[in-house]
């Protein structure tokens, strides 16, 4: 817990440090990124243990989705930073020739990065890497729901960086509320839509630009021509990873009526084959972050509709991988983002039913997954549904490609990042036109008499 005066002082120091322009040079950026990479490698054991304690994450998932994900991001950023920093040349229209035009990527300044509980390592460090690569300073605020991970992040940041460059603020809602009153140059928030709107309202008071990485109900569509064995394998993977606490997890499945029974039978067998008949004994299956979220998710399960799972244990924060059938929009489970290991299955006959279902839900989906072997079906669904990003015949894998911008649309988010998009998100694109002095066409200057005809021709 840091007192308000200390928080305000850190933000003030960061502005001074940023204004000194030390963070702007390529050498500074690359050295700090390398230092961060060494630090994360050193903290791997501590992070893995903390993720196990806070979320029951397996060592494998901790590496692939958190520590390894961040290291890979750092390798990629370190490799390409010099190239990204080069001003981008663009064409110059004839009317303003002779001149050249360039876009310079300049740092935004002092950033506030707020991260959620579910992937506390990757969702804190991926924006931080982008911020550092773009030459910024940053204040980090992680989730109080994962106290062990937050403590380890705090230790790493305090070990590696001076607070005037990268600072960690410990605390809960009051500290974050106070932080949001400070003047930042950019706020990067990952979390729920509810808190996203609080962040946006606070940012508006200072006219601070925001990036919002939010959630929502992401659909998964399984068409009648899908390869069902592949579909159930990949849907179970995407849904039950981190016990369903993944912003891009398939929230619900819409399956074609003709293959519904076969789909339910196959997904039931798939769940048992990966986690055993009692998933609470599986070392690969995680736990719900706290009792409040546990009770919320349990309340969404309608036991009369359960095909597999439905078991839970409050003391252990365990909820079995659960599939529900014959679900409609009237069910509680369709009224909010589930964010847990419960998979409702709805049936459809025509695509119009899919489009209507998605439209009736409050948010544009952050992700969308389509399982079909037909290019025409894939095309129709990609074009017909508004979503942030997604996959055809897989789940979640689009996040693994740094060349794809990651972000939501409409209420599922503002702005995107990852790879170059992240660097771009934390940069200001400064437009510079360099005019030549050896020639000065008098066409544009007053008096204008007799010049309009020529100008009209040039501007066509
Ligand atoms: P949350 O919105 O409750 O919390 C996120 C952060 O906001 C935390 O650091 C928390 O301390 C802070 N916070 C909470 N209440 C606040 C308040 N009143 N004022 C200021 N700050 C406050 O989210 P969560 O429960 O940690 O995470 C789950 C949500 O995040 C889900 O909706 C999920 O879809 C979304 N999410 C989105 C992405 C993405 O990349 N789009 C990634 C992960 C999670």
Short mmCIF file of C-alpha atoms and ligand atoms in Angstrom, two decimals:
data_model
loop_
_atom_site.label_atom_id
_atom_site.label_comp_id
_atom_site.label_asym_id
_atom_site.label_seq_id
_atom_site.Cartn_x
_atom_site.Cartn_y
_atom_site.Cartn_z
CA UNK A 1 0.00 0.00 0.00
CA UNK A 2 1.46 3.36 -0.98
CA UNK A 3 0.16 6.66 0.40
CA UNK A 4 -1.30 9.26 -1.91
CA UNK A 5 1.59 11.68 -1.55
CA UNK A 6 4.07 8.96 -2.55
CA UNK A 7 1.94 8.03 -5.60
CA UNK A 8 1.67 11.67 -6.74
CA UNK A 9 5.43 12.09 -6.26
CA UNK A 10 6.20 9.02 -8.42
CA UNK A 11 4.03 10.34 -11.25
CA UNK A 12 5.69 13.76 -10.99
CA UNK A 13 9.16 12.17 -11.06
CA UNK A 14 8.21 10.13 -14.11
CA UNK A 15 7.17 13.26 -16.01
CA UNK A 16 10.49 14.92 -15.15
CA UNK A 17 12.44 11.83 -16.15
CA UNK A 18 10.55 11.48 -19.42
CA UNK A 19 11.13 15.17 -20.19
CA UNK A 20 14.87 14.63 -19.75
CA UNK A 21 14.61 12.53 -22.97
CA UNK A 22 16.80 9.72 -21.54
CA UNK A 23 14.19 7.09 -22.44
CA UNK A 24 14.07 8.21 -26.08
CA UNK A 25 17.30 6.77 -27.45
CA UNK A 26 17.50 3.36 -29.10
CA UNK A 27 20.39 2.36 -26.84
CA UNK A 28 18.47 3.13 -23.66
CA UNK A 29 15.40 1.23 -24.84
CA UNK A 30 17.26 -1.87 -25.99
CA UNK A 31 19.37 -2.05 -22.82
CA UNK A 32 16.29 -1.80 -20.60
CA UNK A 33 14.45 -4.45 -22.62
CA UNK A 34 17.45 -6.79 -22.35
CA UNK A 35 17.59 -6.11 -18.63
CA UNK A 36 13.89 -6.94 -18.30
CA UNK A 37 14.42 -10.20 -20.22
CA UNK A 38 17.22 -11.27 -17.88
CA UNK A 39 15.06 -10.33 -14.89
CA UNK A 40 12.09 -12.38 -16.08
CA UNK A 41 14.33 -15.38 -16.74
CA UNK A 42 15.68 -15.04 -13.20
CA UNK A 43 12.17 -14.78 -11.71
CA UNK A 44 10.73 -17.75 -13.65
CA UNK A 45 10.66 -20.07 -10.61
CA UNK A 46 9.10 -17.39 -8.39
CA UNK A 47 6.44 -16.54 -10.99
CA UNK A 48 5.57 -20.22 -11.58
CA UNK A 49 5.13 -20.84 -7.84
CA UNK A 50 3.04 -17.66 -7.41
CA UNK A 51 0.79 -18.58 -10.37
CA UNK A 52 0.27 -22.03 -8.85
CA UNK A 53 -0.71 -20.48 -5.48
CA UNK A 54 -3.01 -17.77 -6.84
CA UNK A 55 -4.66 -19.56 -9.76
CA UNK A 56 -3.67 -23.24 -9.53
CA UNK A 57 -1.92 -22.81 -12.90
CA UNK A 58 0.11 -25.77 -14.10
CA UNK A 59 3.80 -25.20 -14.84
CA UNK A 60 3.08 -25.86 -18.53
CA UNK A 61 0.30 -23.24 -18.82
CA UNK A 62 2.35 -20.80 -16.73
CA UNK A 63 5.20 -21.07 -19.20
CA UNK A 64 3.24 -21.13 -22.47
CA UNK A 65 0.69 -18.42 -21.68
CA UNK A 66 2.66 -16.23 -19.27
CA UNK A 67 6.44 -16.45 -18.83
CA UNK A 68 7.31 -17.95 -22.23
CA UNK A 69 4.80 -15.63 -23.91
CA UNK A 70 6.54 -12.59 -22.41
CA UNK A 71 10.06 -13.87 -23.19
CA UNK A 72 9.02 -14.52 -26.78
CA UNK A 73 7.55 -11.01 -26.98
CA UNK A 74 10.84 -9.58 -25.67
CA UNK A 75 12.91 -11.58 -28.17
CA UNK A 76 10.71 -10.36 -31.01
CA UNK A 77 10.75 -6.73 -29.81
CA UNK A 78 14.52 -6.68 -29.27
CA UNK A 79 15.02 -8.17 -32.73
CA UNK A 80 12.83 -5.69 -34.62
CA UNK A 81 13.04 -2.49 -32.55
CA UNK A 82 15.66 -0.81 -34.74
CA UNK A 83 13.50 -1.45 -37.81
CA UNK A 84 10.31 -0.24 -36.10
CA UNK A 85 12.00 2.99 -35.01
CA UNK A 86 12.94 4.04 -38.53
CA UNK A 87 10.74 6.88 -39.79
CA UNK A 88 8.30 5.52 -42.37
CA UNK A 89 8.47 7.28 -45.74
CA UNK A 90 5.15 7.98 -47.46
CA UNK A 91 4.28 9.53 -50.83
CA UNK A 92 3.85 13.28 -51.24
CA UNK A 93 1.16 14.72 -53.57
CA UNK A 94 2.30 16.68 -56.62
CA UNK A 95 0.80 19.95 -55.40
CA UNK A 96 3.20 20.20 -52.45
CA UNK A 97 6.28 18.96 -54.25
CA UNK A 98 9.25 19.20 -54.09
CA UNK A 99 9.13 17.64 -50.61
CA UNK A 100 9.38 14.33 -48.83
CA UNK A 101 7.01 13.00 -46.14
CA UNK A 102 7.75 10.82 -43.12
CA UNK A 103 6.02 9.38 -40.08
CA UNK A 104 8.20 9.49 -36.94
CA UNK A 105 7.31 7.18 -34.06
CA UNK A 106 7.79 9.21 -30.89
CA UNK A 107 7.07 8.15 -27.30
CA UNK A 108 3.75 9.13 -25.70
CA UNK A 109 5.23 9.95 -22.30
CA UNK A 110 4.15 8.65 -18.90
CA UNK A 111 1.83 5.65 -19.09
CA UNK A 112 -0.41 4.00 -16.53
CA UNK A 113 -0.77 0.25 -17.11
CA UNK A 114 -3.52 -1.53 -15.16
CA UNK A 115 -3.73 -5.33 -15.46
CA UNK A 116 -6.32 -7.97 -14.46
CA UNK A 117 -5.97 -11.18 -12.45
CA UNK A 118 -6.30 -13.92 -15.05
CA UNK A 119 -2.94 -13.73 -16.88
CA UNK A 120 -1.18 -11.41 -14.46
CA UNK A 121 2.30 -11.89 -15.91
CA UNK A 122 1.59 -11.61 -19.63
CA UNK A 123 -1.05 -8.87 -19.28
CA UNK A 124 1.29 -6.72 -17.19
CA UNK A 125 4.51 -7.29 -19.12
CA UNK A 126 3.21 -7.34 -22.72
CA UNK A 127 1.97 -3.73 -22.49
CA UNK A 128 5.08 -2.78 -20.49
CA UNK A 129 7.37 -4.19 -23.21
CA UNK A 130 5.50 -2.17 -25.84
CA UNK A 131 5.68 0.95 -23.66
CA UNK A 132 9.44 0.56 -23.09
CA UNK A 133 10.11 -0.25 -26.75
CA UNK A 134 8.33 2.95 -27.73
CA UNK A 135 10.56 4.98 -25.35
CA UNK A 136 8.06 5.67 -22.56
CA UNK A 137 8.05 5.47 -18.80
CA UNK A 138 5.30 3.61 -16.98
CA UNK A 139 3.49 3.09 -13.70
CA UNK A 140 2.18 -0.44 -13.17
CA UNK A 141 -0.87 -1.46 -11.15
CA UNK A 142 -1.63 -5.20 -11.02
CA UNK A 143 -4.61 -7.05 -9.57
CA UNK A 144 -5.14 -7.46 -5.84
CA UNK A 145 -6.87 -10.80 -6.57
CA UNK A 146 -3.50 -12.46 -7.31
CA UNK A 147 -1.46 -11.27 -4.30
CA UNK A 148 1.48 -13.68 -4.68
CA UNK A 149 2.01 -12.84 -8.36
CA UNK A 150 1.62 -9.12 -7.66
CA UNK A 151 4.25 -9.33 -4.92
CA UNK A 152 6.68 -11.11 -7.28
CA UNK A 153 6.10 -8.50 -10.02
CA UNK A 154 6.65 -5.71 -7.50
CA UNK A 155 9.94 -7.29 -6.42
CA UNK A 156 11.13 -7.70 -10.01
CA UNK A 157 10.27 -4.12 -10.93
CA UNK A 158 11.88 -2.71 -7.78
CA UNK A 159 15.00 -4.83 -8.38
CA UNK A 160 15.40 -3.73 -12.00
CA UNK A 161 14.20 -0.16 -12.39
CA UNK A 162 14.26 3.25 -10.76
CA UNK A 163 10.70 4.43 -9.99
CA UNK A 164 11.12 7.55 -12.13
CA UNK A 165 11.32 5.17 -15.14
CA UNK A 166 9.18 2.13 -14.27
CA UNK A 167 7.26 2.12 -10.99
CA UNK A 168 5.05 -0.43 -9.31
CA UNK A 169 2.10 0.79 -7.25
CA UNK A 170 0.68 -1.70 -4.76
CA UNK A 171 -2.93 -1.36 -3.73
CA UNK A 172 -6.59 -1.87 -4.40
CA UNK A 173 -9.50 0.22 -5.63
CA UNK A 174 -8.73 3.36 -3.52
CA UNK A 175 -5.12 3.50 -4.76
CA UNK A 176 -6.24 2.94 -8.37
CA UNK A 177 -8.92 5.60 -8.02
CA UNK A 178 -6.28 8.04 -6.79
CA UNK A 179 -3.87 7.00 -9.55
CA UNK A 180 -6.56 7.67 -12.14
CA UNK A 181 -6.82 11.27 -10.92
CA UNK A 182 -3.14 11.89 -11.83
CA UNK A 183 -2.12 13.26 -15.18
CA UNK A 184 -0.84 10.54 -17.51
CA UNK A 185 -0.11 10.71 -21.23
CA UNK A 186 -1.83 7.37 -21.89
CA UNK A 187 -3.71 4.80 -19.84
CA UNK A 188 -3.56 1.16 -20.93
CA UNK A 189 -6.25 -0.83 -19.10
CA UNK A 190 -6.96 -4.56 -19.32
CA UNK A 191 -9.97 -5.85 -17.41
CA UNK A 192 -13.76 -5.86 -17.25
CA UNK A 193 -16.03 -3.55 -19.21
CA UNK A 194 -17.44 -2.23 -15.92
CA UNK A 195 -14.07 -0.99 -14.70
CA UNK A 196 -13.11 -0.01 -18.27
CA UNK A 197 -15.86 2.58 -18.25
CA UNK A 198 -14.67 3.92 -14.86
CA UNK A 199 -11.15 4.26 -16.32
CA UNK A 200 -12.42 5.99 -19.45
CA UNK A 201 -14.51 8.46 -17.44
CA UNK A 202 -11.51 9.31 -15.21
CA UNK A 203 -9.24 9.69 -18.25
CA UNK A 204 -11.74 12.02 -19.92
CA UNK A 205 -11.28 14.56 -17.09
CA UNK A 206 -7.62 15.01 -18.11
CA UNK A 207 -8.23 14.34 -21.82
CA UNK A 208 -5.91 11.35 -21.50
CA UNK A 209 -6.00 8.87 -24.39
CA UNK A 210 -6.90 5.30 -23.40
CA UNK A 211 -6.38 1.80 -24.65
CA UNK A 212 -9.02 -0.55 -23.26
CA UNK A 213 -8.62 -4.31 -23.52
CA UNK A 214 -11.97 -5.59 -22.26
CA UNK A 215 -14.03 -8.77 -22.28
CA UNK A 216 -17.42 -9.99 -23.39
CA UNK A 217 -19.08 -13.14 -24.65
CA UNK A 218 -17.01 -14.68 -27.45
CA UNK A 219 -18.96 -17.12 -29.62
CA UNK A 220 -17.70 -20.34 -31.16
CA UNK A 221 -19.58 -21.65 -34.18
CA UNK A 222 -19.44 -25.28 -35.22
CA UNK A 223 -20.94 -25.83 -38.64
CA UNK A 224 -22.33 -29.13 -39.94
CA UNK A 225 -19.27 -29.72 -42.18
CA UNK A 226 -16.70 -29.16 -39.40
CA UNK A 227 -14.07 -31.73 -38.58
CA UNK A 228 -15.71 -32.60 -35.24
CA UNK A 229 -12.76 -34.42 -33.67
CA UNK A 230 -10.54 -31.39 -34.27
CA UNK A 231 -13.29 -28.98 -33.17
CA UNK A 232 -13.92 -30.59 -29.77
CA UNK A 233 -10.19 -30.95 -29.12
CA UNK A 234 -9.52 -27.27 -29.80
CA UNK A 235 -12.67 -25.92 -28.13
CA UNK A 236 -11.94 -27.89 -24.93
CA UNK A 237 -8.38 -26.52 -25.04
CA UNK A 238 -9.52 -22.91 -25.47
CA UNK A 239 -12.36 -23.09 -22.98
CA UNK A 240 -10.82 -24.96 -20.05
CA UNK A 241 -7.32 -23.47 -20.09
CA UNK A 242 -6.83 -21.48 -16.85
CA UNK A 243 -10.21 -22.93 -15.70
CA UNK A 244 -12.01 -20.81 -18.29
CA UNK A 245 -10.64 -17.50 -16.96
CA UNK A 246 -9.42 -16.33 -20.35
CA UNK A 247 -10.75 -13.18 -22.00
CA UNK A 248 -10.65 -14.83 -25.44
CA UNK A 249 -12.01 -18.23 -24.33
CA UNK A 250 -15.01 -19.43 -26.34
CA UNK A 251 -17.77 -18.28 -24.00
CA UNK A 252 -20.49 -20.40 -25.65
CA UNK A 253 -20.84 -22.73 -28.63
CA UNK A 254 -23.43 -22.50 -31.38
CA UNK A 255 -23.53 -25.86 -33.11
CA UNK A 256 -25.51 -26.88 -36.18
CA UNK A 257 -28.66 -28.80 -35.21
CA UNK A 258 -27.69 -31.83 -37.38
CA UNK A 259 -24.48 -32.50 -35.46
CA UNK A 260 -25.48 -31.29 -32.00
CA UNK A 261 -25.79 -34.72 -30.35
CA UNK A 262 -22.55 -35.96 -31.85
CA UNK A 263 -20.78 -32.76 -30.73
CA UNK A 264 -22.04 -33.16 -27.14
CA UNK A 265 -20.99 -36.80 -27.01
CA UNK A 266 -17.54 -36.05 -28.39
CA UNK A 267 -16.80 -33.05 -26.15
CA UNK A 268 -17.85 -35.04 -23.10
CA UNK A 269 -15.34 -37.78 -24.00
CA UNK A 270 -12.66 -35.22 -24.81
CA UNK A 271 -12.96 -33.55 -21.38
CA UNK A 272 -12.69 -36.90 -19.61
CA UNK A 273 -9.75 -37.95 -21.77
CA UNK A 274 -7.70 -34.80 -20.97
CA UNK A 275 -8.59 -34.18 -17.32
CA UNK A 276 -9.81 -37.66 -16.19
CA UNK A 277 -13.24 -38.40 -14.74
CA UNK A 278 -12.42 -36.17 -11.73
CA UNK A 279 -10.68 -33.02 -13.00
CA UNK A 280 -9.98 -31.86 -9.43
CA UNK A 281 -7.22 -34.50 -9.38
CA UNK A 282 -5.66 -33.31 -12.65
CA UNK A 283 -2.41 -31.32 -12.29
CA UNK A 284 -3.34 -29.51 -15.51
CA UNK A 285 -6.67 -28.01 -14.41
CA UNK A 286 -6.67 -24.62 -12.64
CA UNK A 287 -8.80 -23.05 -9.91
CA UNK A 288 -11.13 -20.03 -9.74
CA UNK A 289 -9.35 -16.94 -8.45
CA UNK A 290 -11.52 -16.31 -5.36
CA UNK A 291 -14.73 -17.33 -3.56
CA UNK A 292 -16.76 -14.45 -4.98
CA UNK A 293 -16.06 -15.45 -8.58
CA UNK A 294 -16.56 -19.13 -7.61
CA UNK A 295 -20.08 -18.44 -6.28
CA UNK A 296 -20.90 -16.24 -9.29
CA UNK A 297 -19.96 -18.99 -11.78
CA UNK A 298 -21.69 -21.77 -9.80
CA UNK A 299 -24.92 -19.73 -9.91
CA UNK A 300 -24.77 -19.78 -13.73
CA UNK A 301 -24.94 -23.60 -13.91
CA UNK A 302 -28.39 -25.11 -14.51
CA UNK A 303 -27.96 -28.69 -13.24
CA UNK A 304 -30.92 -29.88 -15.36
CA UNK A 305 -28.96 -28.98 -18.51
CA UNK A 306 -25.57 -30.40 -17.52
CA UNK A 307 -24.13 -32.98 -19.95
CA UNK A 308 -20.79 -33.38 -18.19
CA UNK A 309 -19.32 -31.79 -15.03
CA UNK A 310 -21.52 -29.61 -12.83
CA UNK A 311 -19.49 -30.48 -9.71
CA UNK A 312 -17.82 -27.87 -7.55
CA UNK A 313 -16.03 -27.45 -4.24
CA UNK A 314 -15.96 -24.02 -2.64
CA UNK A 315 -13.11 -24.74 -0.20
CA UNK A 316 -10.80 -25.63 -3.10
CA UNK A 317 -12.27 -22.96 -5.48
CA UNK A 318 -12.84 -25.86 -7.89
CA UNK A 319 -15.47 -26.03 -10.62
CA UNK A 320 -15.42 -29.09 -12.88
CA UNK A 321 -15.22 -28.57 -16.65
CA UNK A 322 -18.93 -28.34 -17.39
CA UNK A 323 -20.98 -28.50 -20.60
CA UNK A 324 -24.64 -27.47 -20.69
CA UNK A 325 -27.04 -28.40 -23.51
CA UNK A 326 -30.30 -26.94 -24.87
CA UNK A 327 -29.28 -23.47 -23.73
CA UNK A 328 -31.11 -20.37 -24.96
CA UNK A 329 -30.71 -16.64 -24.40
CA UNK A 330 -33.21 -16.96 -21.54
CA UNK A 331 -30.67 -18.92 -19.46
CA UNK A 332 -28.69 -17.10 -16.76
CA UNK A 333 -25.46 -18.42 -18.26
CA UNK A 334 -26.08 -16.30 -21.38
CA UNK A 335 -26.68 -13.08 -19.46
CA UNK A 336 -23.03 -12.27 -18.65
CA UNK A 337 -19.45 -13.16 -19.57
CA UNK A 338 -18.92 -16.56 -17.88
CA UNK A 339 -15.16 -16.35 -17.23
CA UNK A 340 -15.13 -19.89 -15.83
CA UNK A 341 -15.13 -23.54 -16.98
CA UNK A 342 -18.80 -23.67 -18.04
CA UNK A 343 -19.62 -24.16 -21.72
CA UNK A 344 -23.23 -23.56 -22.82
CA UNK A 345 -24.20 -25.16 -26.13
CA UNK A 346 -26.94 -23.63 -28.31
CA UNK A 347 -28.19 -25.13 -31.58
CA UNK A 348 -28.90 -23.35 -34.86
CA UNK A 349 -30.36 -24.22 -38.27
CA UNK A 350 -29.56 -21.04 -40.20
CA UNK A 351 -26.82 -18.42 -39.95
CA UNK A 352 -29.47 -15.77 -39.27
CA UNK A 353 -30.02 -17.37 -35.86
CA UNK A 354 -26.29 -16.98 -35.11
CA UNK A 355 -26.26 -13.33 -36.16
CA UNK A 356 -29.46 -12.60 -34.19
CA UNK A 357 -28.11 -14.29 -31.04
CA UNK A 358 -24.86 -12.34 -31.11
CA UNK A 359 -26.69 -9.08 -31.79
CA UNK A 360 -28.99 -9.59 -28.79
CA UNK A 361 -26.03 -9.90 -26.41
CA UNK A 362 -24.84 -6.61 -24.95
CA UNK A 363 -21.29 -6.45 -26.36
CA UNK A 364 -19.49 -6.98 -29.64
CA UNK A 365 -17.38 -10.11 -29.06
CA UNK A 366 -13.67 -9.78 -28.30
CA UNK A 367 -13.07 -13.06 -30.15
CA UNK A 368 -14.98 -15.38 -32.46
CA UNK A 369 -14.17 -18.91 -33.60
CA UNK A 370 -15.57 -20.68 -36.64
CA UNK A 371 -15.25 -24.39 -37.29
CA UNK A 372 -16.06 -25.31 -40.89
CA UNK A 373 -14.24 -26.91 -43.80
CA UNK A 374 -16.03 -24.66 -46.29
CA UNK A 375 -14.28 -21.47 -47.42
CA UNK A 376 -17.68 -19.93 -48.27
CA UNK A 377 -19.02 -20.59 -44.75
CA UNK A 378 -15.84 -19.22 -43.16
CA UNK A 379 -16.09 -16.08 -45.30
CA UNK A 380 -19.78 -15.50 -44.54
CA UNK A 381 -19.28 -15.83 -40.77
CA UNK A 382 -16.14 -13.67 -40.65
CA UNK A 383 -17.92 -10.96 -42.64
CA UNK A 384 -21.27 -11.27 -40.85
CA UNK A 385 -20.10 -11.00 -37.23
CA UNK A 386 -18.40 -7.97 -35.68
CA UNK A 387 -15.58 -9.20 -33.42
CA UNK A 388 -12.10 -8.12 -32.28
CA UNK A 389 -10.12 -11.06 -33.67
CA UNK A 390 -10.35 -14.81 -33.85
CA UNK A 391 -9.55 -18.06 -35.62
CA UNK A 392 -10.93 -20.41 -38.20
CA UNK A 393 -10.75 -24.03 -37.04
CA UNK A 394 -8.92 -23.18 -33.82
CA UNK A 395 -9.30 -21.23 -30.58
CA UNK A 396 -7.07 -18.56 -28.96
CA UNK A 397 -4.13 -19.17 -31.33
CA UNK A 398 -4.44 -15.72 -32.94
CA UNK A 399 -2.81 -14.33 -29.78
CA UNK A 400 0.27 -16.39 -30.50
CA UNK A 401 1.07 -14.42 -33.66
CA UNK A 402 2.72 -11.09 -32.85
CA UNK A 403 2.08 -9.97 -36.42
CA UNK A 404 -1.67 -9.85 -35.69
CA UNK A 405 -2.95 -6.80 -33.77
CA UNK A 406 -4.85 -7.91 -30.66
CA UNK A 407 -7.80 -5.89 -29.37
CA UNK A 408 -11.56 -5.60 -29.22
CA UNK A 409 -14.20 -3.74 -31.19
CA UNK A 410 -17.05 -1.59 -29.87
CA UNK A 411 -17.60 -2.39 -26.19
CA UNK A 412 -14.95 -5.13 -26.15
CA UNK A 413 -12.15 -2.63 -26.44
CA UNK A 414 -10.42 0.44 -27.79
CA UNK A 415 -7.13 0.01 -29.63
CA UNK A 416 -4.91 -3.01 -30.17
CA UNK A 417 -1.38 -4.18 -29.44
CA UNK A 418 1.18 -7.06 -29.74
CA UNK A 419 4.36 -6.86 -31.79
CA UNK A 420 4.58 -3.78 -34.01
CA UNK A 421 0.96 -2.86 -33.15
CA UNK A 422 2.00 -2.56 -29.49
CA UNK A 423 4.96 -0.35 -30.37
CA UNK A 424 2.61 1.73 -32.52
CA UNK A 425 -0.01 1.94 -29.73
CA UNK A 426 2.51 3.44 -27.31
CA UNK A 427 3.94 5.82 -29.93
CA UNK A 428 2.71 9.07 -31.32
CA UNK A 429 2.83 9.06 -35.11
CA UNK A 430 4.40 12.43 -35.74
CA UNK A 431 3.88 13.57 -39.34
CA UNK A 432 6.74 15.51 -40.86
CA UNK A 433 6.82 17.08 -44.33
CA UNK A 434 10.30 18.15 -45.40
CA UNK A 435 10.02 20.78 -48.12
CA UNK A 436 12.89 21.59 -50.47
CA UNK A 437 14.19 25.18 -50.69
CA UNK A 438 15.71 24.99 -54.16
CA UNK A 439 12.30 25.45 -55.80
CA UNK A 440 9.28 27.45 -54.61
CA UNK A 441 6.20 27.19 -56.83
CA UNK A 442 4.23 30.42 -56.57
CA UNK A 443 0.95 28.68 -57.44
CA UNK A 444 -0.21 28.29 -53.83
CA UNK A 445 0.45 31.86 -52.67
CA UNK A 446 -1.80 34.92 -53.02
CA UNK A 447 -2.62 36.75 -55.19
CA UNK A 448 -4.70 33.80 -56.48
CA UNK A 449 -5.92 35.43 -59.65
CA UNK A 450 -5.57 33.09 -62.67
CA UNK A 451 -4.27 30.13 -60.61
CA UNK A 452 -7.45 28.20 -59.78
CA UNK A 453 -7.68 26.35 -63.10
CA UNK A 454 -4.21 24.87 -62.73
CA UNK A 455 -4.86 24.00 -59.09
CA UNK A 456 -8.11 22.23 -60.05
CA UNK A 457 -6.22 20.07 -62.54
CA UNK A 458 -3.56 19.13 -59.97
CA UNK A 459 -6.08 18.27 -57.22
CA UNK A 460 -8.20 15.90 -59.31
P1 LIG B 1 -11.42 -6.02 -13.29
O1 LIG B 1 -11.95 -5.04 -14.25
O2 LIG B 1 -12.23 -6.35 -12.10
O3 LIG B 1 -9.99 -5.55 -12.74
C1 LIG B 1 -8.96 -5.11 -13.60
C2 LIG B 1 -8.07 -4.13 -12.87
O4 LIG B 1 -8.84 -3.00 -12.48
C3 LIG B 1 -7.44 -4.68 -11.59
O5 LIG B 1 -6.10 -4.27 -11.51
C4 LIG B 1 -8.26 -4.06 -10.49
O6 LIG B 1 -7.51 -3.84 -9.33
C5 LIG B 1 -8.67 -2.73 -11.10
N1 LIG B 1 -9.95 -2.25 -10.57
C6 LIG B 1 -10.99 -2.98 -10.10
N2 LIG B 1 -12.01 -2.17 -9.72
C7 LIG B 1 -11.60 -0.88 -9.97
C8 LIG B 1 -12.19 0.40 -9.79
N3 LIG B 1 -13.41 0.52 -9.27
N4 LIG B 1 -11.48 1.47 -10.15
C9 LIG B 1 -10.25 1.35 -10.67
N5 LIG B 1 -9.63 0.16 -10.85
C10 LIG B 1 -10.29 -0.94 -10.49
O7 LIG B 1 -11.08 -7.33 -14.14
P2 LIG B 1 -10.62 -8.76 -13.65
O8 LIG B 1 -11.73 -9.40 -12.91
O9 LIG B 1 -9.29 -8.67 -13.00
O10 LIG B 1 -10.39 -9.49 -15.05
C11 LIG B 1 -11.43 -10.09 -15.76
C12 LIG B 1 -11.97 -9.24 -16.88
O11 LIG B 1 -10.93 -8.75 -17.69
C13 LIG B 1 -12.87 -10.02 -17.81
O12 LIG B 1 -13.96 -9.24 -18.19
C14 LIG B 1 -11.98 -10.30 -19.01
O13 LIG B 1 -12.67 -10.55 -20.20
C15 LIG B 1 -11.17 -9.07 -19.07
N6 LIG B 1 -9.90 -9.32 -19.72
C16 LIG B 1 -9.66 -8.78 -20.95
C17 LIG B 1 -8.48 -9.05 -21.61
C18 LIG B 1 -8.16 -8.49 -22.95
O14 LIG B 1 -7.00 -8.56 -23.35
N7 LIG B 1 -9.10 -7.94 -23.68
C19 LIG B 1 -7.53 -9.86 -21.01
C20 LIG B 1 -7.81 -10.40 -19.75
C21 LIG B 1 -8.99 -10.11 -19.11
#
